[in-house]
Coordinates of N, CA and C in Angstrom, one line a residue:
Chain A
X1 N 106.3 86.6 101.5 CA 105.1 87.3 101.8 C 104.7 87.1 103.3
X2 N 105.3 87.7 104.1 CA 105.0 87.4 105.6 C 105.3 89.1 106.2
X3 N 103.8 89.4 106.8 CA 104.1 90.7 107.8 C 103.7 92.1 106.9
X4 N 104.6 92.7 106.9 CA 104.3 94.2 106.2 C 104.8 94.0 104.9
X5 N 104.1 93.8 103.9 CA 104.8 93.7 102.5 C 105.4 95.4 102.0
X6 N 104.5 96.5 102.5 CA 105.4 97.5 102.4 C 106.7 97.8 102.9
X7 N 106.8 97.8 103.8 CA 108.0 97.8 104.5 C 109.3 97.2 104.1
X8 N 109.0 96.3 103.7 CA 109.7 95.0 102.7 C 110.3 95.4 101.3
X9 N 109.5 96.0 100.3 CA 109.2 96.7 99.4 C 110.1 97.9 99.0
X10 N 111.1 97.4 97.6 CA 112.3 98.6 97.8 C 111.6 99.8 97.2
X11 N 112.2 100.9 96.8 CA 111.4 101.7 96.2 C 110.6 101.7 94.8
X12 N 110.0 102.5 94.9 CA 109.1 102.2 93.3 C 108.0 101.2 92.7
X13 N 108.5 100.6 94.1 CA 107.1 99.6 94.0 C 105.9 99.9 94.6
X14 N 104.4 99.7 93.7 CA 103.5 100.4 94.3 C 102.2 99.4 93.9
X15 N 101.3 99.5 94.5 CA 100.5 98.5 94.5 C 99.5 99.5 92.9
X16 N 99.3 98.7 92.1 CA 98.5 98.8 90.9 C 97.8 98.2 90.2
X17 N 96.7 97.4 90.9 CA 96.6 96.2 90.3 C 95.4 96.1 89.1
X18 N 95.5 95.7 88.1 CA 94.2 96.1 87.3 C 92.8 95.2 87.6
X19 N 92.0 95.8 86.9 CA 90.4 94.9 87.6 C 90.6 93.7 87.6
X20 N 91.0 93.0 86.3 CA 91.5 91.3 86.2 C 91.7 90.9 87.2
X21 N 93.0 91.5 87.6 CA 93.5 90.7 89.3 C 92.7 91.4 90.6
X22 N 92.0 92.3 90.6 CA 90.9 92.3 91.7 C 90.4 91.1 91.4
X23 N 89.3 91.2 90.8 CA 88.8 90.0 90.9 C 89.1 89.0 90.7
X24 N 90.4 88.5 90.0 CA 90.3 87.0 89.6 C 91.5 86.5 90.3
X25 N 91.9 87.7 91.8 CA 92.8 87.0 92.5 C 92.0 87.6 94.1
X26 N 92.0 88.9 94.1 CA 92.1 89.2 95.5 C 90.2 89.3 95.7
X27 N 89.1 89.6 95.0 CA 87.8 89.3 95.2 C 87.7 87.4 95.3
X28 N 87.9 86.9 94.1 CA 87.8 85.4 94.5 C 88.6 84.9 96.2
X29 N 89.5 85.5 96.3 CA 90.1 84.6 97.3 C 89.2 85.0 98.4
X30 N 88.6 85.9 98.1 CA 88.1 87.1 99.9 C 86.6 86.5 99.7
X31 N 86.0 86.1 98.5 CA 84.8 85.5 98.2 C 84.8 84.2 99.1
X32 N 85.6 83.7 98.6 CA 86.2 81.9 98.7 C 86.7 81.9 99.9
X33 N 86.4 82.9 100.8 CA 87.6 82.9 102.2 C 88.6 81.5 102.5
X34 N 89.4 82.0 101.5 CA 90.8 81.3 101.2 C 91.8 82.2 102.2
X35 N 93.0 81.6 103.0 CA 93.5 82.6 103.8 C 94.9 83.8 102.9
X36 N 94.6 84.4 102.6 CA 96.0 85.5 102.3 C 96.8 85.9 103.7
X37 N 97.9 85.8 103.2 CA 99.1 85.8 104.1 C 98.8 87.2 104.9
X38 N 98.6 88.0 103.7 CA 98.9 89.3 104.5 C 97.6 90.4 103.5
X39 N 96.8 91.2 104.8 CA 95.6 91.9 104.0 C 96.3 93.3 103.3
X40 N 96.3 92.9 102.4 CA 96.2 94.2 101.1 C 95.7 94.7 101.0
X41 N 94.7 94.2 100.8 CA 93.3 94.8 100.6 C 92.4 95.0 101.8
X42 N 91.9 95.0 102.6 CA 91.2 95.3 104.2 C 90.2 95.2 103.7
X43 N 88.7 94.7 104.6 CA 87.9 94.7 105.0 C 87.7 95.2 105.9
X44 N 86.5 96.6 105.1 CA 86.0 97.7 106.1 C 84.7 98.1 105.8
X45 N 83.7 98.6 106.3 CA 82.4 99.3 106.1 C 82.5 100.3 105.5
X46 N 83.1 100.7 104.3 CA 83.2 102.1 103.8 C 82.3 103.1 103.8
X47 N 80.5 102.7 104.5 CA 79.8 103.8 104.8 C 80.0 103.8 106.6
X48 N 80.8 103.7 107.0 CA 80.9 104.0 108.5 C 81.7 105.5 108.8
X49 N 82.5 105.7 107.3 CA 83.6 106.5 106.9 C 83.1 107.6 106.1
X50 N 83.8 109.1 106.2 CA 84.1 109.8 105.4 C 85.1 109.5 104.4
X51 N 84.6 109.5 103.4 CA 85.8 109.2 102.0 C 87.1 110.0 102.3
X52 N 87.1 110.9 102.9 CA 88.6 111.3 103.5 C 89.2 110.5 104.6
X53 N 88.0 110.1 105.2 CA 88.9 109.1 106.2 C 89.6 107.9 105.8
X54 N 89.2 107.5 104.8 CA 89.7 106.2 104.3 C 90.7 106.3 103.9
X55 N 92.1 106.9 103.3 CA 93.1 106.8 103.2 C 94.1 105.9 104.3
X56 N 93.6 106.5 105.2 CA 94.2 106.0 106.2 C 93.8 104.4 107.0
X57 N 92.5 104.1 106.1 CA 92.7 102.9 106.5 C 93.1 101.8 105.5
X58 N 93.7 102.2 104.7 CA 94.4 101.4 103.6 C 96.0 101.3 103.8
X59 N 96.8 99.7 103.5 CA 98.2 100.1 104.1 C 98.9 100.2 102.6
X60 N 98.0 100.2 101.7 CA 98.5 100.3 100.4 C 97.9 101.4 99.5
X61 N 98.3 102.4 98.6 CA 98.0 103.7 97.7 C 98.3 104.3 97.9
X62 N 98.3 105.3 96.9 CA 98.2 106.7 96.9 C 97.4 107.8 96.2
X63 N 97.3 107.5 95.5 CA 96.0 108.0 94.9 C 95.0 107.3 94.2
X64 N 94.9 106.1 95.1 CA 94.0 104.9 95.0 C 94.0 104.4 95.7
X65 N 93.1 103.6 97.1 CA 92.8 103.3 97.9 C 91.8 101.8 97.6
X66 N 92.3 100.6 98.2 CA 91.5 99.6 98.1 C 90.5 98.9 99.1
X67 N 89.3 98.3 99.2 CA 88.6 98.0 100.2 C 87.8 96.9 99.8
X68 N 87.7 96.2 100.7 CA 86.5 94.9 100.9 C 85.1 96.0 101.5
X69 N 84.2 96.1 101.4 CA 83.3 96.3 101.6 C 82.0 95.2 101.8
X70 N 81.2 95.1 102.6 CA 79.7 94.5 102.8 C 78.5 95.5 101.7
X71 N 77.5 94.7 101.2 CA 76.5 96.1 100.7 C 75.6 95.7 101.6
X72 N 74.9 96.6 101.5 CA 73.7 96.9 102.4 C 72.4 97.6 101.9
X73 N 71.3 97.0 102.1 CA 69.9 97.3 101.6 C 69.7 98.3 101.9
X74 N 68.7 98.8 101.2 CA 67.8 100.2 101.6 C 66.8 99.5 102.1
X75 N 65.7 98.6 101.6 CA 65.1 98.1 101.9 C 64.9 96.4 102.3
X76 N 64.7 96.0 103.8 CA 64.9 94.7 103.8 C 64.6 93.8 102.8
X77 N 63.5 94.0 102.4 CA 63.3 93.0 101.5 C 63.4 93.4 99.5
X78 N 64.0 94.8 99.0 CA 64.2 95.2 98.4 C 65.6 95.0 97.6
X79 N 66.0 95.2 96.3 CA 67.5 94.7 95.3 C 68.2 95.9 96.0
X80 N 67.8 97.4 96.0 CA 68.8 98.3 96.0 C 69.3 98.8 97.2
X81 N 71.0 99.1 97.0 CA 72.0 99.1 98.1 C 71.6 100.1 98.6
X82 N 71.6 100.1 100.2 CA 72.0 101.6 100.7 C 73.2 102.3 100.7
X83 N 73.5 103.0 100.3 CA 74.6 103.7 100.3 C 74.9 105.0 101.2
X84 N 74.2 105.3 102.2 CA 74.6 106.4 102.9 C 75.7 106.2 103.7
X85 N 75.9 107.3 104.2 CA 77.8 107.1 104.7 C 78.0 108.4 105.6
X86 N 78.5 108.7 106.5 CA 78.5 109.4 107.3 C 77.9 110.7 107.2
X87 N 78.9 111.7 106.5 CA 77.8 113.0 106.5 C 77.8 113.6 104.9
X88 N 77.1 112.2 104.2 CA 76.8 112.0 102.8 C 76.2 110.6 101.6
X89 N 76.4 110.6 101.2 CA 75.8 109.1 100.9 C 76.6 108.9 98.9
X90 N 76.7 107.8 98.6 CA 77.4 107.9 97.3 C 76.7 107.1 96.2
X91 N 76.7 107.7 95.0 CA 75.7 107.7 94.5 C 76.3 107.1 92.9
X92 N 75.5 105.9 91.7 CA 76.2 106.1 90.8 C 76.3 106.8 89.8
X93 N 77.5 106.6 89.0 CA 78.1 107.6 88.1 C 78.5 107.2 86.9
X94 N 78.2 107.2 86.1 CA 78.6 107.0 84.5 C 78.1 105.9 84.0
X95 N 79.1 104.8 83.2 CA 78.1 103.7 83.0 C 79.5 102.5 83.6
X96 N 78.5 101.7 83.7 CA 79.5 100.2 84.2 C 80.6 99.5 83.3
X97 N 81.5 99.5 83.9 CA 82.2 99.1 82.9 C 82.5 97.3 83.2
X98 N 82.3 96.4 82.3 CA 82.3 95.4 82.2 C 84.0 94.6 82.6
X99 N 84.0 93.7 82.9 CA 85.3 93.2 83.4 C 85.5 91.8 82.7
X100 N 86.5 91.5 82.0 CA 86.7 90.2 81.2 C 88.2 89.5 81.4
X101 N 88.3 88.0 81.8 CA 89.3 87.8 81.8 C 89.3 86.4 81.0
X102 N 90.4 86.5 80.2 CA 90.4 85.5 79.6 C 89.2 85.2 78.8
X103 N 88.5 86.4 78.1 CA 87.8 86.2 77.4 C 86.1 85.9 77.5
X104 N 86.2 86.0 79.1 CA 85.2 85.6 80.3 C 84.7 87.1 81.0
X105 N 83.5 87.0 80.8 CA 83.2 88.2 81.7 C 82.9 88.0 83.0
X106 N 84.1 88.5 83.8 CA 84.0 88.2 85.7 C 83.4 88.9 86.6
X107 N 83.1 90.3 85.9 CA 82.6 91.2 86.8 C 82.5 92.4 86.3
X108 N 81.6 93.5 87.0 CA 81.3 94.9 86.7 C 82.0 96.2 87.7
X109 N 82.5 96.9 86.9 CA 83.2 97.8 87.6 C 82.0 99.6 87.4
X110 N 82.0 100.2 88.9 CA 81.2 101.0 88.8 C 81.5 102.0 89.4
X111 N 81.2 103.2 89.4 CA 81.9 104.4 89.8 C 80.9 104.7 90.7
X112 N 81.3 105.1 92.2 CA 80.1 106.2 92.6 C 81.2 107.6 93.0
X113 N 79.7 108.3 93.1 CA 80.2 109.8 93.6 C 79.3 110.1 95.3
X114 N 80.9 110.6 96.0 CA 80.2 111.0 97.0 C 79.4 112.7 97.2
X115 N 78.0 112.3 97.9 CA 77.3 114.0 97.9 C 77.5 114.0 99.3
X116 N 77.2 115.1 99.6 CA 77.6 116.2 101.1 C 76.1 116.0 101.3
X117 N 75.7 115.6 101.8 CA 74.2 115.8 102.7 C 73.2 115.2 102.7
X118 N 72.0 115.3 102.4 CA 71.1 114.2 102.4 C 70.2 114.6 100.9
X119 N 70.1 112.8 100.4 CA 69.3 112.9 99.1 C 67.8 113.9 99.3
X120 N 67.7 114.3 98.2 CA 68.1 114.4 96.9 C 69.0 115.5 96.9
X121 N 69.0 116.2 98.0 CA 69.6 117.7 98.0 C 71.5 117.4 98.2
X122 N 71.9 116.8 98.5 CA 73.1 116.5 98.4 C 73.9 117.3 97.3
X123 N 75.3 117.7 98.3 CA 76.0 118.7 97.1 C 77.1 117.5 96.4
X124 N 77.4 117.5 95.2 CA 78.3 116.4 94.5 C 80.0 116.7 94.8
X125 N 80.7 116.2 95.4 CA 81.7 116.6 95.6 C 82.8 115.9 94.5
X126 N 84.4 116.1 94.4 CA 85.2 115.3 93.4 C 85.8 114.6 94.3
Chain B
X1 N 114.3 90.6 100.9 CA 114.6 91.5 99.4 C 115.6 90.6 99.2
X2 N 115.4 89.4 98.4 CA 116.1 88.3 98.7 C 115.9 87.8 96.8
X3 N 116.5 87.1 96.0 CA 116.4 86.5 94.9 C 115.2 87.7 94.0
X4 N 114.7 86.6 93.0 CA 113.7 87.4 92.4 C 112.5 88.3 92.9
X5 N 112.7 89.4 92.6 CA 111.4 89.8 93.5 C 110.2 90.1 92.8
X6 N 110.3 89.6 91.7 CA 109.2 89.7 90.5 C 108.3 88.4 91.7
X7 N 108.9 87.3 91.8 CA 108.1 86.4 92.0 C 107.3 86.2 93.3
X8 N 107.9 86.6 94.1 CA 107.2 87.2 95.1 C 106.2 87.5 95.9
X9 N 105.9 88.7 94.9 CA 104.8 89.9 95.0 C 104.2 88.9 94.7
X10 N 102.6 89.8 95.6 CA 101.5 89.5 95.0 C 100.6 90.2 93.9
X11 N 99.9 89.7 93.0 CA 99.4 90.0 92.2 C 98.9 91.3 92.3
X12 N 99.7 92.3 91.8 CA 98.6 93.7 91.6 C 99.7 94.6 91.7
X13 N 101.2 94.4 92.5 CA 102.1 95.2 92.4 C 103.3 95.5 91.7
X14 N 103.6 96.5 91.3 CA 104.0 97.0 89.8 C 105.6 97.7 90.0
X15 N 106.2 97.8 89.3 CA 107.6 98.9 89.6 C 107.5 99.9 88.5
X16 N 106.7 101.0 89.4 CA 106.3 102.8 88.8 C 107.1 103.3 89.4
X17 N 108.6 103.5 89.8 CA 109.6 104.3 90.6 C 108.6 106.0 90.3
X18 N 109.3 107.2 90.6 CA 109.2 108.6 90.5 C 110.2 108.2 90.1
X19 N 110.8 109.7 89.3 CA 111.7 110.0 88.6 C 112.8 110.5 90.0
X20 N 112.1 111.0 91.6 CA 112.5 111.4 92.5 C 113.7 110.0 92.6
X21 N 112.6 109.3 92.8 CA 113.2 107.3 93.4 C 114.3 107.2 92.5
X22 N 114.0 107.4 91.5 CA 114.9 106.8 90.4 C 116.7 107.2 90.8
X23 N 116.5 108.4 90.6 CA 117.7 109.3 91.0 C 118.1 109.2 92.7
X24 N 117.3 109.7 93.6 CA 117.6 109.5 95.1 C 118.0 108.0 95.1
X25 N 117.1 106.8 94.7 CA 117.6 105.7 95.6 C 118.4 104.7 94.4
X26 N 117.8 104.5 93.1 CA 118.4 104.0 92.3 C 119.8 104.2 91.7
X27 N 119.9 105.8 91.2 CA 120.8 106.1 90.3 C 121.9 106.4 91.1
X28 N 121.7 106.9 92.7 CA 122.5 107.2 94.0 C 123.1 105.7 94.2
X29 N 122.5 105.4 94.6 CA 123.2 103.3 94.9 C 123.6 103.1 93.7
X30 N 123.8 103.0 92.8 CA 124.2 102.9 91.2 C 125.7 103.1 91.6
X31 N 125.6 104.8 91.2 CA 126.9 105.3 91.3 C 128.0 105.6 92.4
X32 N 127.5 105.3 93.7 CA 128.5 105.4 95.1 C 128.5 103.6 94.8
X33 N 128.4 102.9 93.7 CA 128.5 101.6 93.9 C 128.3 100.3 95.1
X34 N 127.0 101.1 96.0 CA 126.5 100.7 97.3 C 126.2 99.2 96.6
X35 N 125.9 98.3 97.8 CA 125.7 96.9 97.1 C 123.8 97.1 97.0
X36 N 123.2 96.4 96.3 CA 122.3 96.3 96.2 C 121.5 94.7 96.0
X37 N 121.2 94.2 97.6 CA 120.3 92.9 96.9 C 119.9 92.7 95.8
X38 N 119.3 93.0 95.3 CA 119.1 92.5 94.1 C 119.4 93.8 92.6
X39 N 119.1 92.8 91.4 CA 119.4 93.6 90.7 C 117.8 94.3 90.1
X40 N 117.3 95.4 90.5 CA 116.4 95.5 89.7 C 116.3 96.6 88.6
X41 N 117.2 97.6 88.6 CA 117.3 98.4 87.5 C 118.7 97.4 86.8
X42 N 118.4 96.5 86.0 CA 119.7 95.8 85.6 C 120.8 97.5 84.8
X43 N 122.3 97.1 84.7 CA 123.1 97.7 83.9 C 123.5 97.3 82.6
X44 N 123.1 97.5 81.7 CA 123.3 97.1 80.3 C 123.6 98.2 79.2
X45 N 124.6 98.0 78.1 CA 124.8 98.5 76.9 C 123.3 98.8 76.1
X46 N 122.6 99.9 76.7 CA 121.5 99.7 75.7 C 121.4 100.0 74.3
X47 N 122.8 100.9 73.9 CA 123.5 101.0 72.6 C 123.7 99.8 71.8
X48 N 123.7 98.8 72.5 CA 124.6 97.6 71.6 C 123.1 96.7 71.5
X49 N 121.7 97.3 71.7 CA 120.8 96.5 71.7 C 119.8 97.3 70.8
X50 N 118.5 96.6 69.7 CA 117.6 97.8 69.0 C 116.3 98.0 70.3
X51 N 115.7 98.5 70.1 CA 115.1 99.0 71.3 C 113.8 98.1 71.7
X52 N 113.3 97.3 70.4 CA 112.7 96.1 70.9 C 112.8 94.7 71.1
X53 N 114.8 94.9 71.5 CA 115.1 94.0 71.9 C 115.4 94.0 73.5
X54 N 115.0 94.9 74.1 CA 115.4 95.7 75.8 C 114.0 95.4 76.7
X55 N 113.0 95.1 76.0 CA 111.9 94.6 77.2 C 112.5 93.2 77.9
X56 N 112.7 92.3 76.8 CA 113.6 91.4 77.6 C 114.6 91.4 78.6
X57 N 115.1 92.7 78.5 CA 116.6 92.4 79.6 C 115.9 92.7 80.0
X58 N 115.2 93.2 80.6 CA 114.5 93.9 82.1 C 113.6 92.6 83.1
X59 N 114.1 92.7 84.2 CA 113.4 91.6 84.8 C 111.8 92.7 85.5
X60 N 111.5 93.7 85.4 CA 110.7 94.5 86.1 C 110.0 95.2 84.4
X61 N 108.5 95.6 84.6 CA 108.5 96.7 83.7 C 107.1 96.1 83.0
X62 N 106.5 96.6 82.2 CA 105.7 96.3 81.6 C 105.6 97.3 79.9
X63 N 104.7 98.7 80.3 CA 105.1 99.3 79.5 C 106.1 100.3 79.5
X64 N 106.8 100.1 80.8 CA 108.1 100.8 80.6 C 108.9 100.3 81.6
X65 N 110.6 100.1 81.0 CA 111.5 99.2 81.4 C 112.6 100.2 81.3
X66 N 113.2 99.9 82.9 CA 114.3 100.6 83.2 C 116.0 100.0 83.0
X67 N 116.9 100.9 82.8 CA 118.3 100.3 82.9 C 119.0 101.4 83.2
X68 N 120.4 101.1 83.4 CA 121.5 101.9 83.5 C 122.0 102.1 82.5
X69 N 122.7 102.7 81.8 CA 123.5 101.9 80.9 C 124.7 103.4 80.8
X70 N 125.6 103.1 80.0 CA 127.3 103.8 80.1 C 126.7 104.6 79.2
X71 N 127.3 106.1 78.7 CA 127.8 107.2 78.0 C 128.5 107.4 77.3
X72 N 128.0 107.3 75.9 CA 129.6 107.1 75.4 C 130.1 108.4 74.2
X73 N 131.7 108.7 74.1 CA 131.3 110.2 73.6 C 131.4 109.6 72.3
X74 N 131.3 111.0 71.1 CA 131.1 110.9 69.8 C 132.6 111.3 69.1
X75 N 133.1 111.7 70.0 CA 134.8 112.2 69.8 C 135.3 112.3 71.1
X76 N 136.4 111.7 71.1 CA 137.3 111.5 71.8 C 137.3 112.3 72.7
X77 N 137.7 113.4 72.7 CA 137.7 114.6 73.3 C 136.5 115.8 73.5
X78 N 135.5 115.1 72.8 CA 134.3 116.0 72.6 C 133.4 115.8 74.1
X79 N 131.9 116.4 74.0 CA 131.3 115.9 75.1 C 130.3 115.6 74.3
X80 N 129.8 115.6 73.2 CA 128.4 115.5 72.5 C 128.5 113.5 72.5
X81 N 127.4 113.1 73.3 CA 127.6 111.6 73.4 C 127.5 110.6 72.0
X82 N 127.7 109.7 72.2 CA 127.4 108.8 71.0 C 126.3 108.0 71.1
X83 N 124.6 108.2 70.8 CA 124.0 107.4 70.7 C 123.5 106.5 69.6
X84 N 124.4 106.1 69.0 CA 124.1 105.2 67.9 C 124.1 104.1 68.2
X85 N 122.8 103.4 67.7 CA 122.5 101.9 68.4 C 123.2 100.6 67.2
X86 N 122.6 100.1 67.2 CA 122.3 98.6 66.3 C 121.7 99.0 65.1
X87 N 120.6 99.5 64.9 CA 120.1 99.3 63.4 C 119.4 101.2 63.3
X88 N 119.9 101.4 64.1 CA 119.8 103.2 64.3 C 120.2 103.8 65.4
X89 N 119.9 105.1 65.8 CA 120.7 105.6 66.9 C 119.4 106.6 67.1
X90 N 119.6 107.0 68.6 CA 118.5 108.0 69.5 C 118.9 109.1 69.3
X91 N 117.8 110.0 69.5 CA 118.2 111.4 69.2 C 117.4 111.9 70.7
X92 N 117.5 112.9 71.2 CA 117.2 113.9 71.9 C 115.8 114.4 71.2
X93 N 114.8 114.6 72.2 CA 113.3 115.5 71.6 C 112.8 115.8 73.1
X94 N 112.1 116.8 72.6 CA 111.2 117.6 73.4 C 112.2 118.5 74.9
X95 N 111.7 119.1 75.7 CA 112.1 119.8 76.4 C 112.6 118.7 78.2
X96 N 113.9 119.4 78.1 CA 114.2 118.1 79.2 C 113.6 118.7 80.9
X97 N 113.4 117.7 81.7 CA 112.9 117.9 82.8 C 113.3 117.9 83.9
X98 N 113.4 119.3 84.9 CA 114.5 119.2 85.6 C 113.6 118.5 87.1
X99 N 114.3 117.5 87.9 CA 113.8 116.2 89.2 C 114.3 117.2 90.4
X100 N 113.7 117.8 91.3 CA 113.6 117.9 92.3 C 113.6 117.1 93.7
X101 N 114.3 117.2 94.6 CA 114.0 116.2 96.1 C 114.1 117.5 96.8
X102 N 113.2 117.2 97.6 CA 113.3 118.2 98.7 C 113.9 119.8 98.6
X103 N 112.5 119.9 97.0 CA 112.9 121.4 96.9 C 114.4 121.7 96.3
X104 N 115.4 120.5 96.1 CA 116.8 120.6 95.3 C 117.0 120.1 94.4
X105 N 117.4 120.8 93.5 CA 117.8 119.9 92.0 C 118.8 118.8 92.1
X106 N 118.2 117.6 91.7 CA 119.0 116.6 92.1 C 119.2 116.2 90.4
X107 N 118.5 116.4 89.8 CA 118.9 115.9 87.9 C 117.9 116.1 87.0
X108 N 117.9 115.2 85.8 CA 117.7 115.8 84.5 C 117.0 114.7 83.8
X109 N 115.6 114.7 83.6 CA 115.4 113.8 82.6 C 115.1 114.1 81.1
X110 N 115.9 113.2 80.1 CA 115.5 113.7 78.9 C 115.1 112.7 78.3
X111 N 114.1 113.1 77.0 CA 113.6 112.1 76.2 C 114.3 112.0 74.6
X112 N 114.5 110.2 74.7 CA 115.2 109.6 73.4 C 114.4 109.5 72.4
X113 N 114.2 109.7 71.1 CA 113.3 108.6 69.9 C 114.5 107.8 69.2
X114 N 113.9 107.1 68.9 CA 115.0 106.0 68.2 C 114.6 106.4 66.6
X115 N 115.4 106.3 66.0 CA 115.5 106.5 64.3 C 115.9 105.6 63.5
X116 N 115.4 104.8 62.5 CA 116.2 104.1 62.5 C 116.8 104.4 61.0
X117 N 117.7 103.6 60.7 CA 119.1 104.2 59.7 C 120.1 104.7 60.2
X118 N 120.4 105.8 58.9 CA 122.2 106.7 59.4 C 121.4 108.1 59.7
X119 N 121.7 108.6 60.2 CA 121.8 110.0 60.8 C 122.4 110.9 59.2
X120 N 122.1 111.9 58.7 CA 120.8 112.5 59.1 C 119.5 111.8 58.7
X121 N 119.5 111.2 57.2 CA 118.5 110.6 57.1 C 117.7 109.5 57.9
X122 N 117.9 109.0 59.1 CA 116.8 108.1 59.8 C 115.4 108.4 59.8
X123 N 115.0 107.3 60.1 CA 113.3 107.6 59.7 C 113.1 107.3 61.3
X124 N 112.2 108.2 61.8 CA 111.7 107.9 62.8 C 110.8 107.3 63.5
X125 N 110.9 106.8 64.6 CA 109.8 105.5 65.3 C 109.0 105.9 66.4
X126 N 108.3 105.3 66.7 CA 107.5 105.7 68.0 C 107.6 104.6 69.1

């Protein structure tokens, strides 16, 4: 594990990791700022970005893209996240889906959708 | 690309070849008998094994496990193969799939069910 693990990587190998090991390898360690050899996963501000932009800042996917992210308030002293993002803002979607390992619930997994413009008028894109 | 590469990896990366990969880089290095570091499509008789005894040979794979394995005919001089296993034999189903690279037909994938018993009466498995 040293340098570009893709590069490295014969074919067919593809990064797929299920929620379990998000969290109960690459969120704890990135929690726990424990050092990883090599970032997989990146830390980025994903509302600095257009959701098209982000492909490219991942060294791993293809039709999944992984990110460290910060959240951010709407209101200073308020619970709920801001979510605006360049020329849109993302919004949630469906219901949460619960994360269990080892019989332990670790975490919540949650969808958002990005809209084109500004709330409430925002157009919903796929 | 050195010893096991199961061990390696970090947690989250999987061996999902394409059917492209499979044929371009696997089944190509296979057959011009190029060396290959390691073994990761092992070559095995998967005739001489029942079908849930082959998760094992595979050092890669989860819900699906790759191999090589030989052709063997049903007459001497015939071309219809011999797939009779251990405690049943594979039959051919559904419509085969022709693998493309670069716009050129490079091969053919087809799908096996295993049966088990004598041919014709085998009862079929999933």
């Amino acid at each position: 594990m040293v340098g570009k693990i893709s590069s490295d990587l014969p074919p067919g190998f593809r990064f797929h990791p299920t929620d379990e090991e998000l969290i109960m390898y690459y969120l704890r360690y990135q929690a726990t700022s424990r050092p990883c050899p090599v970032s997989i996963i990146p830390e980025i501000d994903v509302y600095k970005f257009d959701p098209w932009e982000l492909p490219d800042k991942a060294e791993f996917g293809e039709n999944e893209w992984y990110f460290f992210t910060p959240r951010d308030r709407k209101y200073p002293n308020g619970v709920r996240p801001n979510r605006a993002a360049v020329s849109g803002y993302w919004k949630a979607t469906g219901t949460d889906k619960a994360i269990y390992s080892a019989n332990k619930y670790v975490g919540i997994k949650k969808a958002l959708v990005f809209y084109k413009g500004k709330p409430p008028k925002g157009v919903k894109t796929d």
